[in-house]
PDB file of C-alpha atoms and ligand atoms in Angstrom:
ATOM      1  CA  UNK A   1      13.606 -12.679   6.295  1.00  0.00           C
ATOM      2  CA  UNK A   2      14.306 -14.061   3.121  1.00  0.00           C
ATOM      3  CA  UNK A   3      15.713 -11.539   0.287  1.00  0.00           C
ATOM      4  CA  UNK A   4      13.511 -10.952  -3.349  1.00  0.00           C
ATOM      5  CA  UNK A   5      15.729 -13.934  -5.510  1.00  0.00           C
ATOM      6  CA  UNK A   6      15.163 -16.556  -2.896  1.00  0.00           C
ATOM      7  CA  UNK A   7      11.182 -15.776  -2.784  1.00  0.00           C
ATOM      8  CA  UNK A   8      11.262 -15.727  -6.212  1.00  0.00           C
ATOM      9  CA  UNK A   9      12.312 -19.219  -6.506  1.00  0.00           C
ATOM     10  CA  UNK A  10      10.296 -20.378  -4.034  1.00  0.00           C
ATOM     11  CA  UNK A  11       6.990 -19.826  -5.292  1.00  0.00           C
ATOM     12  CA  UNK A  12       8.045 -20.836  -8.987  1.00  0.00           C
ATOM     13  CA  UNK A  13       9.349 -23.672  -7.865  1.00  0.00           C
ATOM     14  CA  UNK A  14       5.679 -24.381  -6.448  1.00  0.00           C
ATOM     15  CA  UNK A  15       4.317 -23.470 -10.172  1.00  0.00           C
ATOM     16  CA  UNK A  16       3.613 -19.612  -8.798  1.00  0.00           C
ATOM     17  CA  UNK A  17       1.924 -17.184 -11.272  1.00  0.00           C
ATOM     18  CA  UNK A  18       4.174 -13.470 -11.909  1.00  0.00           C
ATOM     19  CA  UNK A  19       0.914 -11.854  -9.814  1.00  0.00           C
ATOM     20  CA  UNK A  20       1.420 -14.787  -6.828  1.00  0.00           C
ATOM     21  CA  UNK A  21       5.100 -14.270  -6.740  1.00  0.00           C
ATOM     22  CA  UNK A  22       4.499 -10.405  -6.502  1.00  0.00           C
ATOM     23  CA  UNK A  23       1.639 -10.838  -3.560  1.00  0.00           C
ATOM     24  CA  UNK A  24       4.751 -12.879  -2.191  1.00  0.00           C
ATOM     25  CA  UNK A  25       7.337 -10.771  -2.306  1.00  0.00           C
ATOM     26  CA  UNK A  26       5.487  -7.734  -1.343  1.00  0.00           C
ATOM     27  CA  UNK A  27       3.954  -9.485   1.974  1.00  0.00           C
ATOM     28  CA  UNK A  28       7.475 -10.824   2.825  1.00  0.00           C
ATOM     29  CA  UNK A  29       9.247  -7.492   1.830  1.00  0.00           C
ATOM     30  CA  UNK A  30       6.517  -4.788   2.213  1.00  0.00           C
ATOM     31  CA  UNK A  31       7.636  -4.018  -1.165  1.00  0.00           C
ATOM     32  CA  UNK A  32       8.577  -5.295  -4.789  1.00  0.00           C
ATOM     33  CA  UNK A  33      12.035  -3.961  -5.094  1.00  0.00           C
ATOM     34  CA  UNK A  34      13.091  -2.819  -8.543  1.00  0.00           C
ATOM     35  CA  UNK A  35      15.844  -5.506  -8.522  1.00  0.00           C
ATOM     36  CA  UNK A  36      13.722  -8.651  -8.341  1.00  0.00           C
ATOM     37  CA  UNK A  37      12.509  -7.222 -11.877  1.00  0.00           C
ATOM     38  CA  UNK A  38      15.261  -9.002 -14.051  1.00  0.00           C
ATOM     39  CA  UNK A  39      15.228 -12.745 -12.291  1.00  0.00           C
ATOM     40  CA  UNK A  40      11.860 -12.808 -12.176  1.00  0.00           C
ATOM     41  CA  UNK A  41      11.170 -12.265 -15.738  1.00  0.00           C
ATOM     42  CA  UNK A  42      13.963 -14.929 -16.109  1.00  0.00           C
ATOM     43  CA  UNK A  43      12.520 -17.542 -14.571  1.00  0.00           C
ATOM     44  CA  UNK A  44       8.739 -16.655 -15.848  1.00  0.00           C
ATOM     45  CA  UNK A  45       9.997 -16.274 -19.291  1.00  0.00           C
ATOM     46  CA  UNK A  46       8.563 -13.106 -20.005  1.00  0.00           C
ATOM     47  CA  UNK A  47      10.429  -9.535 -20.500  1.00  0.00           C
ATOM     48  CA  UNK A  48      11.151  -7.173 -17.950  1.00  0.00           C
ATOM     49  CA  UNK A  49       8.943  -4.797 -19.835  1.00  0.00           C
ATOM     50  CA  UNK A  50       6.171  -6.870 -18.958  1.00  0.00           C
ATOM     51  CA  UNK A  51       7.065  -7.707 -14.929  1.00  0.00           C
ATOM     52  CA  UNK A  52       7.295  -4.025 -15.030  1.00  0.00           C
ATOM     53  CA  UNK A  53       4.133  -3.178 -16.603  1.00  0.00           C
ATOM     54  CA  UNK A  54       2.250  -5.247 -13.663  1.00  0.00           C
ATOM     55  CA  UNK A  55       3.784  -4.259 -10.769  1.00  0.00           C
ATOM     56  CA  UNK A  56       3.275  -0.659 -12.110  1.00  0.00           C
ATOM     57  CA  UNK A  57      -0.493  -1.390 -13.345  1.00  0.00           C
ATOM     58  CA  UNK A  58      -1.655  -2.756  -9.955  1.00  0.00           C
ATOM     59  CA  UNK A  59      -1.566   0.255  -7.571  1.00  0.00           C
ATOM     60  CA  UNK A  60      -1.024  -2.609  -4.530  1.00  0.00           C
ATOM     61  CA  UNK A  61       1.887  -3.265  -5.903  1.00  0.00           C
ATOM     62  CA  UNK A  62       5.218  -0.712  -4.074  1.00  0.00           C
ATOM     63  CA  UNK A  63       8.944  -0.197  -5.214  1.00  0.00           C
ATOM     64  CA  UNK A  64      10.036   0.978  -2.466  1.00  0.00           C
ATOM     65  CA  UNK A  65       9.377   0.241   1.456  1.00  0.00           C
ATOM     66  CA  UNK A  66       6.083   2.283   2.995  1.00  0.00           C
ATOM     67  CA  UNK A  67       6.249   4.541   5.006  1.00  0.00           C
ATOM     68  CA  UNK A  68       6.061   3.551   9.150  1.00  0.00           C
ATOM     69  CA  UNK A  69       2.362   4.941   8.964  1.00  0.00           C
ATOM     70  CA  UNK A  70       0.547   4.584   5.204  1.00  0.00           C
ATOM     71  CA  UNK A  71      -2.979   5.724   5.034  1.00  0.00           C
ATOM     72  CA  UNK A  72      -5.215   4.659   2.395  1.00  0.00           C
ATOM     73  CA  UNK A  73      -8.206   6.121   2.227  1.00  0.00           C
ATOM     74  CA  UNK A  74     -11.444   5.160  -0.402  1.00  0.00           C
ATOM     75  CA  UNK A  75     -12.139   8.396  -2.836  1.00  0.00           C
ATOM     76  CA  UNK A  76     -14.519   5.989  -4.961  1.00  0.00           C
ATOM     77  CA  UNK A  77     -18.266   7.011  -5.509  1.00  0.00           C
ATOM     78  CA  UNK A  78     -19.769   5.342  -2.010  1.00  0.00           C
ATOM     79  CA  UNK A  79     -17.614   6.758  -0.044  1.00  0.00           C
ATOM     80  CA  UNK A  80     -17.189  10.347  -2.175  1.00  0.00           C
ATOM     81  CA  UNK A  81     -21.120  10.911  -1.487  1.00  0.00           C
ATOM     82  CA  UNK A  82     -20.502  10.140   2.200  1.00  0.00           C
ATOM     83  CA  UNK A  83     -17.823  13.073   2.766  1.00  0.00           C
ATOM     84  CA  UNK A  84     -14.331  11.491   1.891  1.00  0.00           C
ATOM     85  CA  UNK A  85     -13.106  14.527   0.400  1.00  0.00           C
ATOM     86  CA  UNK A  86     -13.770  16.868   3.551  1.00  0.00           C
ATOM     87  CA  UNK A  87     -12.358  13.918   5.316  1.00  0.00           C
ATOM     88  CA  UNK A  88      -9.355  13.853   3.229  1.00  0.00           C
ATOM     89  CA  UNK A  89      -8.431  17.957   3.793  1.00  0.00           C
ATOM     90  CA  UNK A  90      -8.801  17.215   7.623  1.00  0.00           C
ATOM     91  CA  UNK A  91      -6.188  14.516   7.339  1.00  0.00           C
ATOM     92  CA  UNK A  92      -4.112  16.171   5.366  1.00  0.00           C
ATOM     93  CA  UNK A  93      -4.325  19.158   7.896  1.00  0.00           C
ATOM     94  CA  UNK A  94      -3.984  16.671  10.472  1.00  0.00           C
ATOM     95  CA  UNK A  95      -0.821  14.761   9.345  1.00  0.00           C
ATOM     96  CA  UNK A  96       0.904  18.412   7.608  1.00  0.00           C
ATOM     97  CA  UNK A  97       1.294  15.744   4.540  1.00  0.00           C
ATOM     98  CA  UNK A  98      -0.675  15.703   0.918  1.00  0.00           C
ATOM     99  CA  UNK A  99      -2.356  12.892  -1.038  1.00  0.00           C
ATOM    100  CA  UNK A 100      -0.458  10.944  -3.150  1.00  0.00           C
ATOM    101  CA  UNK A 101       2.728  13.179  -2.928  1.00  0.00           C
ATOM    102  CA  UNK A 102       4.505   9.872  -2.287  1.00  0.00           C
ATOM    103  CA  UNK A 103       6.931   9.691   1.265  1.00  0.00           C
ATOM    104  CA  UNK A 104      10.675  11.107   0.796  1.00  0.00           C
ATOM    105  CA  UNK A 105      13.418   9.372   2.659  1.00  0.00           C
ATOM    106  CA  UNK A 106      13.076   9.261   6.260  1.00  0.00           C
ATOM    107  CA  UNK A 107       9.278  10.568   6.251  1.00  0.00           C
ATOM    108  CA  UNK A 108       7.292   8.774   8.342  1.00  0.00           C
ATOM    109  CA  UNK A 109       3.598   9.274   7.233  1.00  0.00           C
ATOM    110  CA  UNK A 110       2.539   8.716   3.855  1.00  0.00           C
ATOM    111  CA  UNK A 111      -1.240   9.444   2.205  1.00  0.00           C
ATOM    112  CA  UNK A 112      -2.656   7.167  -0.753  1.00  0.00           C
ATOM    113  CA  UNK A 113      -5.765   7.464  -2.671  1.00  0.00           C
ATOM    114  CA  UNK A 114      -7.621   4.309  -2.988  1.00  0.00           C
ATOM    115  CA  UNK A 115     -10.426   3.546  -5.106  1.00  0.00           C
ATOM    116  CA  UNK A 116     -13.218   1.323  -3.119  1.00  0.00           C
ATOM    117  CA  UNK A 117     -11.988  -0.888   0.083  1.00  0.00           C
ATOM    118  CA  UNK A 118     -14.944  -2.997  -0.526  1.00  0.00           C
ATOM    119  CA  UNK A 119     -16.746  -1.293   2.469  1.00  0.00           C
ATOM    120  CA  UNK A 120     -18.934   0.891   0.480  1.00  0.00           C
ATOM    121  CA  UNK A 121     -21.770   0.549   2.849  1.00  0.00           C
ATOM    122  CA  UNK A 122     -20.091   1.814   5.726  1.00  0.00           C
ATOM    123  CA  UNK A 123     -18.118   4.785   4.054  1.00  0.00           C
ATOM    124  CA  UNK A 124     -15.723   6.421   4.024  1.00  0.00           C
ATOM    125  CA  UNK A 125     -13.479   3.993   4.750  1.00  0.00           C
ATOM    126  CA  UNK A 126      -9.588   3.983   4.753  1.00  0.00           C
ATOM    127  CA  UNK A 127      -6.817   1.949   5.968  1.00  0.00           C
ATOM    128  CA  UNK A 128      -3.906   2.566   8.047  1.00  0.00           C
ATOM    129  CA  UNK A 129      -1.088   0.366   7.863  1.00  0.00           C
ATOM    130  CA  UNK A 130      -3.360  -2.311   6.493  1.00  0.00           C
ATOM    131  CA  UNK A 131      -6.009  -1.985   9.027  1.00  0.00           C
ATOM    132  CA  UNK A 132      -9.106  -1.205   7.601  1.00  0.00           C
ATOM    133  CA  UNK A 133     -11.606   1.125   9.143  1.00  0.00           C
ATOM    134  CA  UNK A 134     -15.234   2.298   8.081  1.00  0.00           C
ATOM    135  CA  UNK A 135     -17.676   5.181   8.811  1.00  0.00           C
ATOM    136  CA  UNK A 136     -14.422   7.178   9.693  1.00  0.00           C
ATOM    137  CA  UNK A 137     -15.006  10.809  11.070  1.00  0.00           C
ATOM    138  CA  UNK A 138     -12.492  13.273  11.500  1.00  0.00           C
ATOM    139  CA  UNK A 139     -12.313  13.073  15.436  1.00  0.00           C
ATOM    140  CA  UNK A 140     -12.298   8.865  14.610  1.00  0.00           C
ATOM    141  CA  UNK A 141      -9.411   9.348  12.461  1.00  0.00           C
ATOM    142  CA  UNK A 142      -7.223  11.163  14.579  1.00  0.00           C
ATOM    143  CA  UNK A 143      -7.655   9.037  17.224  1.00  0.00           C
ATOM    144  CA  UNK A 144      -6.675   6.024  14.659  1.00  0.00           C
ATOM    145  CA  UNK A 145      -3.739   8.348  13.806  1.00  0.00           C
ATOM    146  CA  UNK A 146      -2.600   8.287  16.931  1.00  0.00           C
ATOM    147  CA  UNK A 147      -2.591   5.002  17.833  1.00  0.00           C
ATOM    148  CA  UNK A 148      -0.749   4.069  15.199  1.00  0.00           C
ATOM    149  CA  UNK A 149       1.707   7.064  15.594  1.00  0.00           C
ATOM    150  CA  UNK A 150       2.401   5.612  18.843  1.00  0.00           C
ATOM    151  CA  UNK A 151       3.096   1.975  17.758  1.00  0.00           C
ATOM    152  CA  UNK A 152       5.872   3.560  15.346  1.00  0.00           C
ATOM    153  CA  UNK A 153       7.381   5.562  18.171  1.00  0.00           C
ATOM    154  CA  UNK A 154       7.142   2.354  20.285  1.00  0.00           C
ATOM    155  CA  UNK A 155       8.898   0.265  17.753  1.00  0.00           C
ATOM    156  CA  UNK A 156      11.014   2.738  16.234  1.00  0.00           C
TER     157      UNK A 156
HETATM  158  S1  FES B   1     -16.400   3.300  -2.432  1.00  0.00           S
HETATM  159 FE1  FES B   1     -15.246   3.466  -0.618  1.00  0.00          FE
HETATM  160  S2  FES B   1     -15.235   1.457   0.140  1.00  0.00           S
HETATM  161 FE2  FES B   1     -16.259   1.272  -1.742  1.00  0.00          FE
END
């Protein structure tokens, strides 16, 4: 796997935007770490101030790894209407973890709000571990849980 300063040069090498570098380094890491801050703003030219302020603008964007099992699930409108937040309470029942609380070291479920997958029609829709899912029920989300509970134990 190649490390954050080696990416980095890759893709401005190839004439990379500071947004294609980041997709980059984030689907070869899984995450931006804080240290590719500083070269990259060298070799774009711009301040770290303003690396920083995108990476921390764009929710996609992580400084730090996920954790082995990241839900996102859709609170936007579509999927608010269709029962997202009662769906949200059961997770968070489900999992003994809270929204957007973040994951602290060694945790191995994390919960993010997202607004709109882009499924709106077939809400409420999440993802887990970049999976997306729609028309998600309670009983349909624990037995996504699961499955991917058991890859992690698996692989772990
Ligand atoms: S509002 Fe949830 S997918 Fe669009």
């Amino acid at each position: 796997m190649a490390d954050s300063n080696e990416l980095i040069e890759r893709h401005i090498r190839r004439g990379g935007s500071l947004l294609a570098v980041l997709h980059a380094i984030q689907d070869e890491l899984g995450y931006v770490p804080p240290a590719a801050v500083a070269p990259l703003a060298r070799a774009l030219n711009l301040s770290r101030a303003e690396v920083h302020g995108v990476i921390t603008y764009y929710h996609h964007f992580r400084t730090q790894p996920a954790a082995p099992v990241t839900v996102q699930l859709c609170r936007a409108e579509a999927c608010r209407s269709m029962g997202t937040e009662a769906l949200a309470q059961h997770i968070e029942a489900h999992t003994g973890c809270r929204f957007d609380a973040g994951h602290p070291h060694g945790a191995t479920v994390e919960l993010e709000s997202v607004y709109c997958l882009g499924q709106c029609a077939l809400s409420p829709a999440l993802m887990v571990n970049g999976t997306l899912h729609a028309k998600v029920t309670p009983q349909k989300f624990d037995a996504i849980f699961a499955a991917a509970s058991k890859c992690v134990e698996v692989t772990a």
